[in-house]
Structure formats: structure tokens, C-alpha cells
Amino acid sequence: MKPRRFIAYTARTLRSFLYLTLLWSFTTNNASAQSDQVTVIKADKVIIGDGTTMNSVSLVVIGDRISEVGPSASIEIPLGANVIDLSNHTVLPGLMDMHTHINSSDHDGGDMSVLREHGAHGAIYGVVNAEKTLQAGFTTIRNAGALHYADVALRDLITQEVVPGPRMYVAAASLGITGGHSDVNGWSPLIDIPGTGMVVDGPDNLRKAVRTLVKFGADHIKIVATGGILSSGDAVDHPQYSDEELRAVVEEAGRLGRKVIAHAHGAEGLKAAVRAGVASIEHGSLIDDEGIELMKEKGAFIVPTLLILDEIIEFGEERGIPDYSIQKAIEMSGLREIAMKKAYQKGVRFAFGTDASGDLHGRNAQEFKVMIKTLGATPMQVIQNATSDAAELLGILDQVGTLEPGKWADLIAVPGNPLDDITLLEKVSFVMKAGKIYKHVDN
Ligand SMILES: [Zn+2]
């Protein structure tokens, strides 16, 4: 054989060998998927997640997916199935928190925490907080910013089952203006203090920042559209980015298949962000009538994060939150109650979110009773805000958010009926994520 033909022959042989190896590994993987564990969960009541309920139900889970949901009387239990009896319990889709800071420390301290802690602290806190969050029945979270890509790493290691935790969708870092909510202000210009997010100004720099965040693993982009509570030197009702900058971020993120979420308290910054095309407004505290109409028109969501503001006012001092932050929270509180209730009642889409940070991790479900009280919502509505509505906001409603055949087996159980007493969601006794049981206690 001539050398050139020999090389061609070797290449062909190598190619067929590789192909056969691939085919073999594919079929063996498929074989193991077919022999996946079958679990049957029997419950008195099921809240589907789409506003409907069913009584005396069996759910069949094969591998990581739900395969059947129906009346226990009509469902045949497959041979060798692991049967879990959850009588006197209500089963519902795994809860979803659309605004967490999973890598934050348990002793908050506000924006000053960046002087003491960095990404390595965040990585370790993240492992602890992720487990607390999952044990509390939250099987999915959308993280709204961390330091040094700690949330990207945590997301990946949870996916690889190195550590337990919820499914994570991460922002990596927030984008904010010089002197704004993502910056640390009020210190000497001679000290170089890192921001609590990425401090970036100007459309071109923002485009590069979006590309950089996506390059290193961001699932969505978080932008800071107004001042915030935990920052000094800015006001909650002042817009921060220009229209041009907001548009650049949404356009660049959209090109890369990413949604943009915008922190906004004040009405002007909120409206500018919605006009630019963000998917959700985080907080939304001072939304006005024009903002309500605009959000409805665009189908944008509010992620309300109500509980944390009440807690900053009540416990901020003992948790080391600076006085300027506590004062901002007090000043905004009354107006916020009126504005948020109006937005909810007038039909703006809402998705559940807590801003979990400090010691709020694992107490996420306490937000439900505050939502009912502040927004005038029903228990069924707030459960939908934390399941199907949240899944729709994330763009994964075809995979999760309701208990239907074919979807990921992410489900939880609580004793009694949370439609009668929403605080039962704070007493989760069973947690399954992707068909795997992470919690099962008697209560
Ligand atoms: Zn936040």
C-alpha cells in the first residue's frame, strides 16, 4: 500500500472505530436509563401548579421524570416500584425562588461585606445555603448575583451531584453604574474597593461585560436600573443606567440567548428597564400606574422580595446592616405596600422571589404569608407564582413548574392542606429533585 493510501485507510478505520465506540456507549447509556428506579408516590391531595388540584392521587416517577399522575384507584403499581405513602399530605411541584443570593454569608452586614469576604467565602457559604434551600422545598432558584463566579461553580457542582442543592440559574454578577447600587460608595477616592457587582459604564463596555459574563457561565444577565437599599450614596427612586445603556444590555444578552433581569425600586428606572425589554423587574417597590400598564403590555414579571425589607427594618441593626440602609427601608416601606398591591391586583405577572441573603436561606417559604397579606393574593395564586409562573419566567415551563407526565420529577410534600394554611409550606416533609429523594421526615 502506498503511504498516502495507507494514511487514508488508517483514518477511515479510526473513524469507524470511534463511531462504533460512540454507538456502544450510547446504547449502554440508554439501557441503564431504561432500568431506572420506579417510584410511586401516593398522596391525599395534589396541587398541580396550574391552579387545579386532585384528591387521592398516585404519581409514578421513572428515573428523573414524572410518567403518570392520576387517581390512585386507576394507577397500577409497577413491579419492584418504591412506594411512598404520603397520606395526610399535599404534594405540589418543587418550589422556585426567582431571586436569591445563595453565596451570601449568614451575617449580612450590607455592602461592607465585600471588605471582609470574597469568592472563596461565597463558595463555602453557597454549599451550606444550597442544602438549606433544597431542604426547605425549593428545587429551583434563580441567583441574582455573586462574587467571583461562586454561583457558576455551585450550579455546576450541584448538576454534577458533588453537593446537594436546587437547580440553579445564575447571573454570575450584577451590572451597575459607577457610584450606584453595585458599587461601594462613601469612601476615600484613594482606596480601591471592589463593587458588590461589576461596575460598568457605557454601551460598549456593557456589551463586552455581557459577553464576558456569558463566556464564564451566566444563564441570565442582571442589571441595576435604580438605587438600592443596601448601598450608600444612591437613592432608591433615582434611575441609574441611561436608556441607551439598558438597550445595549438587553440587545447583547438577547443575541446570546439570555434574558435580562433588572433591579428597580423607583418608577422611572423601572419603566426605562421595561421599555428596554427586560424579562423581570426585581423588587418593583415604587411602580406607578404607567409602569403597571407598561409591564402588562410587555408581559414582564415582578419578583417582589417583600419579606426581606420588613426584616431589614425589624432586625437590621442586630444583623449589622448599616443605618443608611435601615433608613432607606423605613422610608420606602409604606409607599411600597400600596404600589405592589395595586400592581398585583391590576394583573401584572408576578413570580415568587425572596432576595434570600443573610440568614434568610432556608426560610424562603416565609415569603408566602407576606405576599398574601401585602398583595391581597390567595394561597393558590402565590403557589402558582412560585411554580408555573416562575417556570414560565425562566423559560422552562415545558420541563418543570407543574406536575405533569414528561416533566422533571421535582416535587415536595407538606402535612395538611396549604390552601387552608399557607404557613404549612414552611414545614416541608418530603423533597424530590429529578426523581431523587433528598428529604423524607414524618410530621
Ligand atoms: Zn438581590
Short mmCIF file of C-alpha atoms and ligand atoms in Angstrom, two decimals:
data_model
loop_
_atom_site.label_atom_id
_atom_site.label_comp_id
_atom_site.label_asym_id
_atom_site.label_seq_id
_atom_site.Cartn_x
_atom_site.Cartn_y
_atom_site.Cartn_z
CA MET A 1 0.00 0.00 0.00
CA LYS A 2 1.28 3.45 -0.96
CA PRO A 3 1.90 5.70 2.04
CA ARG A 4 -0.89 8.16 1.14
CA ARG A 5 -3.45 5.38 0.69
CA PHE A 6 -2.28 3.80 3.92
CA ILE A 7 -2.91 7.07 5.78
CA ALA A 8 -6.41 7.35 4.24
CA TYR A 9 -7.13 3.73 5.16
CA THR A 10 -5.96 4.25 8.77
CA ALA A 11 -8.06 7.39 9.07
CA ARG A 12 -11.14 5.51 7.80
CA THR A 13 -10.55 2.64 10.21
CA LEU A 14 -10.09 5.05 13.12
CA ARG A 15 -13.30 6.84 12.17
CA SER A 16 -15.35 3.64 12.10
CA PHE A 17 -13.81 2.55 15.40
CA LEU A 18 -14.74 5.89 17.01
CA TYR A 19 -18.23 5.66 15.57
CA LEU A 20 -18.71 2.13 16.92
CA THR A 21 -17.40 3.16 20.36
CA LEU A 22 -19.82 6.11 20.41
CA LEU A 23 -22.72 3.90 19.33
CA TRP A 24 -21.84 1.34 22.00
CA SER A 25 -21.67 3.93 24.79
CA PHE A 26 -24.94 5.47 23.58
CA THR A 27 -26.82 2.15 23.63
CA THR A 28 -25.41 1.11 27.01
CA ASN A 29 -26.40 4.50 28.49
CA ASN A 30 -29.86 4.00 27.10
CA ALA A 31 -30.05 0.54 28.60
CA SER A 32 -29.21 1.91 32.04
CA ALA A 33 -31.84 4.67 31.62
CA GLN A 34 -34.46 2.02 30.93
CA SER A 35 -33.67 0.18 34.16
CA ASP A 36 -34.13 3.40 36.17
CA GLN A 37 -35.76 3.31 39.56
CA VAL A 38 -39.57 3.48 39.60
CA THR A 39 -41.16 5.39 42.50
CA VAL A 40 -44.87 5.67 43.19
CA ILE A 41 -46.00 8.48 45.48
CA LYS A 42 -49.47 8.26 46.98
CA ALA A 43 -50.96 11.45 48.40
CA ASP A 44 -54.31 12.67 49.72
CA LYS A 45 -54.10 15.83 47.68
CA VAL A 46 -52.02 17.17 44.80
CA ILE A 47 -51.70 20.80 43.75
CA ILE A 48 -50.78 20.52 40.08
CA GLY A 49 -49.27 24.03 39.82
CA ASP A 50 -51.64 25.30 37.11
CA GLY A 51 -54.41 26.33 39.53
CA THR A 52 -56.04 22.89 39.75
CA THR A 53 -55.97 20.17 42.44
CA MET A 54 -56.67 16.42 42.56
CA ASN A 55 -57.59 14.16 45.50
CA SER A 56 -56.35 10.60 46.29
CA VAL A 57 -53.62 10.68 43.72
CA SER A 58 -50.72 8.45 42.70
CA LEU A 59 -47.70 9.86 40.89
CA VAL A 60 -45.41 7.48 39.06
CA VAL A 61 -41.80 8.60 38.67
CA ILE A 62 -39.41 6.78 36.37
CA GLY A 63 -35.79 7.90 36.57
CA ASP A 64 -35.76 11.70 36.67
CA ARG A 65 -39.20 12.23 35.10
CA ILE A 66 -42.86 12.04 36.07
CA SER A 67 -44.52 9.36 33.97
CA GLU A 68 -48.09 9.31 35.31
CA VAL A 69 -50.38 11.39 37.55
CA GLY A 70 -53.89 10.18 38.27
CA PRO A 71 -56.46 8.80 40.71
CA SER A 72 -54.85 6.06 42.88
CA ALA A 73 -57.69 3.68 42.00
CA SER A 74 -56.79 3.74 38.32
CA ILE A 75 -53.00 3.56 38.54
CA GLU A 76 -51.32 0.17 38.50
CA ILE A 77 -48.21 -0.03 40.68
CA PRO A 78 -45.32 -1.38 38.57
CA LEU A 79 -43.49 -4.44 39.92
CA GLY A 80 -40.48 -3.51 42.08
CA ALA A 81 -41.58 0.11 42.50
CA ASN A 82 -40.59 2.03 45.61
CA VAL A 83 -43.97 3.07 47.06
CA ILE A 84 -44.08 6.19 49.22
CA ASP A 85 -47.18 6.78 51.27
CA LEU A 86 -47.85 10.48 51.84
CA SER A 87 -51.38 10.24 53.24
CA ASN A 88 -52.47 13.34 55.18
CA HIS A 89 -50.08 15.30 52.98
CA THR A 90 -50.38 17.59 49.99
CA VAL A 91 -47.93 17.08 47.13
CA LEU A 92 -47.01 20.05 44.95
CA PRO A 93 -44.33 20.97 42.41
CA GLY A 94 -40.92 21.82 43.85
CA LEU A 95 -40.92 25.49 44.83
CA MET A 96 -38.92 28.02 42.80
CA ASP A 97 -37.29 31.16 44.22
CA MET A 98 -36.54 33.66 41.44
CA HIS A 99 -34.27 35.95 43.47
CA THR A 100 -31.57 34.52 45.72
CA HIS A 101 -28.02 35.39 46.69
CA ILE A 102 -27.13 31.82 47.52
CA ASN A 103 -23.43 32.57 48.12
CA SER A 104 -24.03 35.28 50.71
CA SER A 105 -22.81 34.95 54.29
CA ASP A 106 -25.19 34.40 57.19
CA HIS A 107 -24.11 37.61 58.91
CA ASP A 108 -25.07 40.11 56.28
CA GLY A 109 -23.55 43.49 57.05
CA GLY A 110 -24.79 45.12 53.84
CA ASP A 111 -22.40 46.41 51.19
CA MET A 112 -19.50 46.45 53.67
CA SER A 113 -19.25 42.65 53.49
CA VAL A 114 -17.04 43.00 50.37
CA LEU A 115 -14.33 44.46 52.62
CA ARG A 116 -14.13 41.22 54.61
CA GLU A 117 -15.22 38.45 52.27
CA HIS A 118 -14.53 37.23 48.73
CA GLY A 119 -15.49 34.45 46.36
CA ALA A 120 -13.94 31.66 48.43
CA HIS A 121 -16.20 32.55 51.36
CA GLY A 122 -19.08 32.70 48.91
CA ALA A 123 -18.30 29.25 47.54
CA ILE A 124 -18.40 27.70 51.01
CA TYR A 125 -21.49 29.61 52.16
CA GLY A 126 -23.10 28.57 48.89
CA VAL A 127 -22.74 24.86 49.72
CA VAL A 128 -24.35 25.38 53.13
CA ASN A 129 -27.13 27.65 51.83
CA ALA A 130 -27.91 25.42 48.82
CA GLU A 131 -28.60 22.45 51.08
CA LYS A 132 -30.79 24.56 53.42
CA THR A 133 -32.74 25.86 50.41
CA LEU A 134 -33.33 22.41 48.95
CA GLN A 135 -34.37 21.00 52.35
CA ALA A 136 -36.91 23.86 52.58
CA GLY A 137 -38.59 22.55 49.41
CA PHE A 138 -37.03 24.91 46.85
CA THR A 139 -35.88 22.70 43.98
CA THR A 140 -35.06 25.60 41.62
CA ILE A 141 -33.53 29.01 42.23
CA ARG A 142 -32.56 31.92 40.05
CA ASN A 143 -29.50 33.59 41.54
CA ALA A 144 -29.28 37.36 41.22
CA GLY A 145 -25.56 37.94 41.67
CA ALA A 146 -22.49 36.62 43.48
CA LEU A 147 -18.78 37.42 43.73
CA HIS A 148 -16.05 35.75 41.68
CA TYR A 149 -18.36 33.33 39.83
CA ALA A 150 -19.13 31.41 43.05
CA ASP A 151 -22.71 30.80 41.83
CA VAL A 152 -21.50 29.41 38.48
CA ALA A 153 -19.26 26.91 40.27
CA LEU A 154 -22.00 25.95 42.73
CA ARG A 155 -24.52 25.44 39.92
CA ASP A 156 -22.12 23.16 38.06
CA LEU A 157 -21.20 21.08 41.12
CA ILE A 158 -24.88 20.66 42.06
CA THR A 159 -25.60 19.48 38.49
CA GLN A 160 -22.72 17.00 38.81
CA GLU A 161 -24.17 15.87 42.18
CA VAL A 162 -20.97 16.74 44.05
CA VAL A 163 -23.07 18.72 46.56
CA PRO A 164 -26.84 18.73 47.14
CA GLY A 165 -28.83 21.79 46.16
CA PRO A 166 -31.56 23.20 43.96
CA ARG A 167 -31.33 23.54 40.19
CA MET A 168 -29.60 26.86 39.73
CA TYR A 169 -29.85 29.53 37.06
CA VAL A 170 -27.23 32.18 37.71
CA ALA A 171 -26.39 35.81 36.89
CA ALA A 172 -22.71 35.48 37.98
CA ALA A 173 -22.53 39.21 38.79
CA SER A 174 -24.85 42.19 38.55
CA LEU A 175 -24.01 45.09 36.23
CA GLY A 176 -24.18 48.55 37.82
CA ILE A 177 -23.02 52.14 37.24
CA THR A 178 -20.07 53.86 38.91
CA GLY A 179 -21.36 55.14 42.25
CA GLY A 180 -24.54 53.05 42.02
CA HIS A 181 -26.07 50.09 43.84
CA SER A 182 -23.42 47.59 42.66
CA ASP A 183 -20.61 49.92 43.76
CA VAL A 184 -19.32 50.63 47.28
CA ASN A 185 -19.58 54.35 47.95
CA GLY A 186 -18.71 56.96 50.55
CA TRP A 187 -15.01 56.11 50.98
CA SER A 188 -11.83 57.96 50.08
CA PRO A 189 -11.03 58.00 46.34
CA LEU A 190 -7.55 56.77 47.32
CA ILE A 191 -8.94 53.37 48.35
CA ASP A 192 -9.73 50.91 45.60
CA ILE A 193 -12.77 48.99 46.85
CA PRO A 194 -14.29 46.26 44.66
CA GLY A 195 -18.02 46.55 43.89
CA THR A 196 -20.74 44.20 45.10
CA GLY A 197 -21.26 43.54 41.38
CA MET A 198 -19.47 44.51 38.14
CA VAL A 199 -19.18 48.30 37.85
CA VAL A 200 -19.51 49.09 34.14
CA ASP A 201 -20.44 52.30 32.30
CA GLY A 202 -21.28 52.98 28.65
CA PRO A 203 -22.98 50.83 25.99
CA ASP A 204 -19.78 49.39 24.50
CA ASN A 205 -18.32 48.37 27.85
CA LEU A 206 -21.67 46.88 28.81
CA ARG A 207 -21.76 44.81 25.64
CA LYS A 208 -18.33 43.46 26.48
CA ALA A 209 -19.41 42.79 30.08
CA VAL A 210 -22.46 40.81 28.89
CA ARG A 211 -20.23 38.74 26.60
CA THR A 212 -17.77 38.16 29.43
CA LEU A 213 -20.48 37.06 31.87
CA VAL A 214 -21.93 34.67 29.29
CA LYS A 215 -18.45 33.37 28.46
CA PHE A 216 -17.89 32.43 32.10
CA GLY A 217 -21.27 30.81 32.63
CA ALA A 218 -24.11 33.29 33.25
CA ASP A 219 -27.60 31.95 32.45
CA HIS A 220 -29.15 35.43 32.57
CA ILE A 221 -27.91 39.00 32.94
CA LYS A 222 -28.77 41.14 35.95
CA ILE A 223 -28.71 44.89 35.58
CA VAL A 224 -29.20 47.52 38.26
CA ALA A 225 -31.69 50.12 36.97
CA THR A 226 -32.17 52.22 40.15
CA GLY A 227 -30.57 52.83 43.51
CA GLY A 228 -30.90 50.18 46.21
CA ILE A 229 -31.38 49.64 49.93
CA LEU A 230 -28.01 48.11 50.82
CA SER A 231 -25.86 50.72 49.05
CA SER A 232 -24.82 54.11 50.37
CA GLY A 233 -24.81 57.34 48.36
CA ASP A 234 -27.62 56.45 45.96
CA ALA A 235 -31.40 56.89 46.14
CA VAL A 236 -33.95 54.12 45.50
CA ASP A 237 -36.07 56.36 43.26
CA HIS A 238 -33.21 57.56 41.03
CA PRO A 239 -32.67 55.77 37.71
CA GLN A 240 -29.07 54.57 37.24
CA TYR A 241 -28.44 53.42 33.66
CA SER A 242 -29.40 55.52 30.62
CA ASP A 243 -31.93 54.22 28.09
CA GLU A 244 -29.10 53.68 25.64
CA GLU A 245 -27.14 51.56 28.13
CA LEU A 246 -30.20 49.48 29.09
CA ARG A 247 -30.97 48.82 25.43
CA ALA A 248 -27.38 47.75 24.74
CA VAL A 249 -27.52 45.18 27.55
CA VAL A 250 -30.89 43.72 26.51
CA GLU A 251 -29.85 43.59 22.86
CA GLU A 252 -26.49 41.95 23.53
CA ALA A 253 -27.95 39.45 26.01
CA GLY A 254 -30.76 38.62 23.58
CA ARG A 255 -28.26 37.93 20.81
CA LEU A 256 -26.63 35.37 23.11
CA GLY A 257 -29.99 33.83 24.10
CA ARG A 258 -30.05 35.33 27.60
CA LYS A 259 -32.88 37.17 29.38
CA VAL A 260 -32.19 40.30 31.39
CA ILE A 261 -33.47 40.84 34.92
CA ALA A 262 -33.46 44.38 36.32
CA HIS A 263 -33.18 45.53 39.91
CA ALA A 264 -35.55 48.51 40.20
CA HIS A 265 -37.35 50.25 43.07
CA GLY A 266 -38.20 53.70 41.64
CA ALA A 267 -40.84 54.11 38.91
CA GLU A 268 -38.69 55.95 36.31
CA GLY A 269 -35.82 53.44 36.28
CA LEU A 270 -38.34 50.58 36.33
CA LYS A 271 -40.14 51.91 33.26
CA ALA A 272 -36.87 52.54 31.41
CA ALA A 273 -35.84 48.92 32.03
CA VAL A 274 -39.22 47.54 30.94
CA ARG A 275 -39.15 49.70 27.79
CA ALA A 276 -35.68 48.32 27.01
CA GLY A 277 -37.18 44.82 27.17
CA VAL A 278 -36.12 43.16 30.43
CA ALA A 279 -37.90 39.91 31.39
CA SER A 280 -38.42 40.82 35.03
CA ILE A 281 -38.25 43.67 37.49
CA GLU A 282 -36.67 42.68 40.78
CA HIS A 283 -38.44 44.37 43.75
CA GLY A 284 -40.58 46.88 41.78
CA SER A 285 -41.33 48.69 45.03
CA LEU A 286 -42.49 52.10 43.77
CA ILE A 287 -44.17 51.12 40.50
CA ASP A 288 -46.70 53.72 39.23
CA ASP A 289 -49.81 53.43 37.01
CA GLU A 290 -47.85 53.93 33.80
CA GLY A 291 -45.38 51.25 34.92
CA ILE A 292 -48.24 48.84 35.64
CA GLU A 293 -49.69 49.33 32.13
CA LEU A 294 -46.26 49.04 30.51
CA MET A 295 -45.43 45.80 32.34
CA LYS A 296 -48.77 44.26 31.38
CA GLU A 297 -48.28 45.27 27.77
CA LYS A 298 -44.77 43.76 27.65
CA GLY A 299 -45.64 40.66 29.73
CA ALA A 300 -42.77 41.41 32.12
CA PHE A 301 -42.79 39.91 35.62
CA ILE A 302 -42.29 41.49 39.05
CA VAL A 303 -40.26 39.45 41.54
CA PRO A 304 -41.45 41.21 44.71
CA THR A 305 -38.99 40.20 47.52
CA LEU A 306 -41.29 41.52 50.26
CA LEU A 307 -40.14 39.78 53.44
CA ILE A 308 -36.54 40.98 53.35
CA LEU A 309 -37.46 44.68 53.54
CA ASP A 310 -39.62 44.04 56.63
CA GLU A 311 -36.73 42.11 58.18
CA ILE A 312 -34.18 44.85 57.43
CA ILE A 313 -36.46 47.27 59.30
CA GLU A 314 -37.08 44.88 62.22
CA PHE A 315 -33.74 43.10 62.64
CA GLY A 316 -31.31 45.16 60.53
CA GLU A 317 -29.49 46.72 63.46
CA GLU A 318 -28.73 43.43 65.22
CA ARG A 319 -27.59 41.91 61.90
CA GLY A 320 -25.06 44.68 61.31
CA ILE A 321 -26.91 46.33 58.41
CA PRO A 322 -25.66 49.96 58.19
CA ASP A 323 -28.02 52.67 59.42
CA TYR A 324 -28.34 54.31 55.97
CA SER A 325 -29.83 51.06 54.64
CA ILE A 326 -32.31 50.72 57.51
CA GLN A 327 -33.42 54.34 56.97
CA LYS A 328 -33.97 53.74 53.23
CA ALA A 329 -36.07 50.65 54.01
CA ILE A 330 -38.24 52.55 56.51
CA GLU A 331 -38.83 55.43 54.09
CA MET A 332 -39.85 53.13 51.22
CA SER A 333 -41.97 50.65 53.16
CA GLY A 334 -45.39 52.38 53.29
CA LEU A 335 -45.39 53.51 49.65
CA ARG A 336 -44.27 50.08 48.55
CA GLU A 337 -47.25 48.33 50.15
CA ILE A 338 -49.71 50.47 48.19
CA ALA A 339 -47.82 50.25 44.87
CA MET A 340 -47.22 46.48 44.96
CA LYS A 341 -50.79 45.61 45.90
CA LYS A 342 -52.07 47.77 43.06
CA ALA A 343 -49.72 46.10 40.56
CA TYR A 344 -50.79 42.61 41.69
CA GLN A 345 -54.49 43.39 41.66
CA LYS A 346 -54.29 45.10 38.25
CA GLY A 347 -52.84 41.97 36.71
CA VAL A 348 -49.07 42.46 36.39
CA ARG A 349 -47.42 38.99 36.23
CA PHE A 350 -45.65 38.09 39.49
CA ALA A 351 -43.08 35.37 40.19
CA PHE A 352 -42.02 34.36 43.69
CA GLY A 353 -38.66 35.68 44.92
CA THR A 354 -37.15 36.44 48.31
CA ASP A 355 -33.75 38.12 47.81
CA ALA A 356 -32.53 35.34 50.15
CA SER A 357 -29.31 36.51 51.77
CA GLY A 358 -28.07 36.83 55.35
CA ASP A 359 -29.96 34.27 57.44
CA LEU A 360 -32.96 34.05 55.09
CA HIS A 361 -31.66 30.92 53.31
CA GLY A 362 -33.94 28.01 54.19
CA ARG A 363 -36.69 30.36 55.40
CA ASN A 364 -37.69 31.26 51.82
CA ALA A 365 -41.26 29.96 52.29
CA GLN A 366 -41.96 32.63 54.91
CA GLU A 367 -42.39 34.99 51.94
CA PHE A 368 -45.74 33.34 51.07
CA LYS A 369 -47.67 34.72 54.04
CA VAL A 370 -46.25 38.21 53.43
CA MET A 371 -47.35 38.00 49.77
CA ILE A 372 -50.88 37.04 50.78
CA LYS A 373 -51.07 39.88 53.31
CA THR A 374 -49.40 42.62 51.25
CA LEU A 375 -50.68 41.80 47.76
CA GLY A 376 -54.15 40.56 48.69
CA ALA A 377 -53.32 37.26 46.93
CA THR A 378 -54.90 33.84 47.53
CA PRO A 379 -52.87 30.79 48.64
CA MET A 380 -53.41 29.19 45.22
CA GLN A 381 -52.14 32.33 43.46
CA VAL A 382 -48.92 32.55 45.46
CA ILE A 383 -48.26 28.83 44.95
CA GLN A 384 -48.59 29.39 41.18
CA ASN A 385 -46.25 32.40 41.47
CA ALA A 386 -43.67 30.00 42.94
CA THR A 387 -44.22 27.14 40.47
CA SER A 388 -45.69 27.55 36.97
CA ASP A 389 -45.27 31.36 36.83
CA ALA A 390 -41.62 31.11 37.93
CA ALA A 391 -41.00 28.33 35.39
CA GLU A 392 -42.53 30.50 32.67
CA LEU A 393 -40.28 33.41 33.63
CA LEU A 394 -37.24 31.12 33.42
CA GLY A 395 -38.44 29.74 30.09
CA ILE A 396 -38.58 26.13 31.36
CA LEU A 397 -42.34 25.60 31.82
CA ASP A 398 -42.18 22.71 29.34
CA GLN A 399 -39.86 20.86 31.77
CA VAL A 400 -40.98 21.85 35.27
CA GLY A 401 -43.42 24.02 37.28
CA THR A 402 -46.44 21.69 37.12
CA LEU A 403 -46.90 18.02 37.98
CA GLU A 404 -47.50 16.52 34.56
CA PRO A 405 -46.23 13.42 32.76
CA GLY A 406 -42.95 14.02 30.94
CA LYS A 407 -41.71 16.80 33.24
CA TRP A 408 -38.77 16.61 35.65
CA ALA A 409 -39.75 14.86 38.87
CA ASP A 410 -39.27 17.90 41.12
CA LEU A 411 -41.88 17.69 43.85
CA ILE A 412 -42.43 18.26 47.55
CA ALA A 413 -44.98 17.37 50.21
CA VAL A 414 -46.26 19.24 53.24
CA PRO A 415 -48.56 17.98 56.02
CA GLY A 416 -52.23 19.05 55.73
CA ASN A 417 -53.51 21.48 53.13
CA PRO A 418 -51.50 24.65 52.36
CA LEU A 419 -54.56 26.14 50.64
CA ASP A 420 -56.12 26.38 54.14
CA ASP A 421 -52.91 27.45 55.89
CA ILE A 422 -50.07 28.78 53.71
CA THR A 423 -47.53 28.52 56.56
CA LEU A 424 -47.62 24.72 56.10
CA LEU A 425 -45.23 25.39 53.20
CA GLU A 426 -42.68 26.23 55.91
CA LYS A 427 -42.93 22.59 57.14
CA VAL A 428 -41.81 20.59 54.13
CA SER A 429 -41.60 16.87 54.91
CA PHE A 430 -40.63 15.44 51.52
CA VAL A 431 -38.34 16.72 48.77
CA MET A 432 -37.64 15.03 45.44
CA LYS A 433 -35.49 16.61 42.72
CA ALA A 434 -35.03 14.90 39.36
CA GLY A 435 -36.51 11.71 40.82
CA LYS A 436 -34.05 11.58 43.70
CA ILE A 437 -35.31 11.87 47.29
CA TYR A 438 -33.44 14.49 49.37
CA LYS A 439 -35.76 14.62 52.37
CA HIS A 440 -38.43 12.40 53.91
CA VAL A 441 -39.43 13.05 57.52
CA ASP A 442 -42.61 12.37 59.47
CA ASN A 443 -44.51 15.44 60.57
ZN ZN B 1 -30.96 40.95 45.31
#
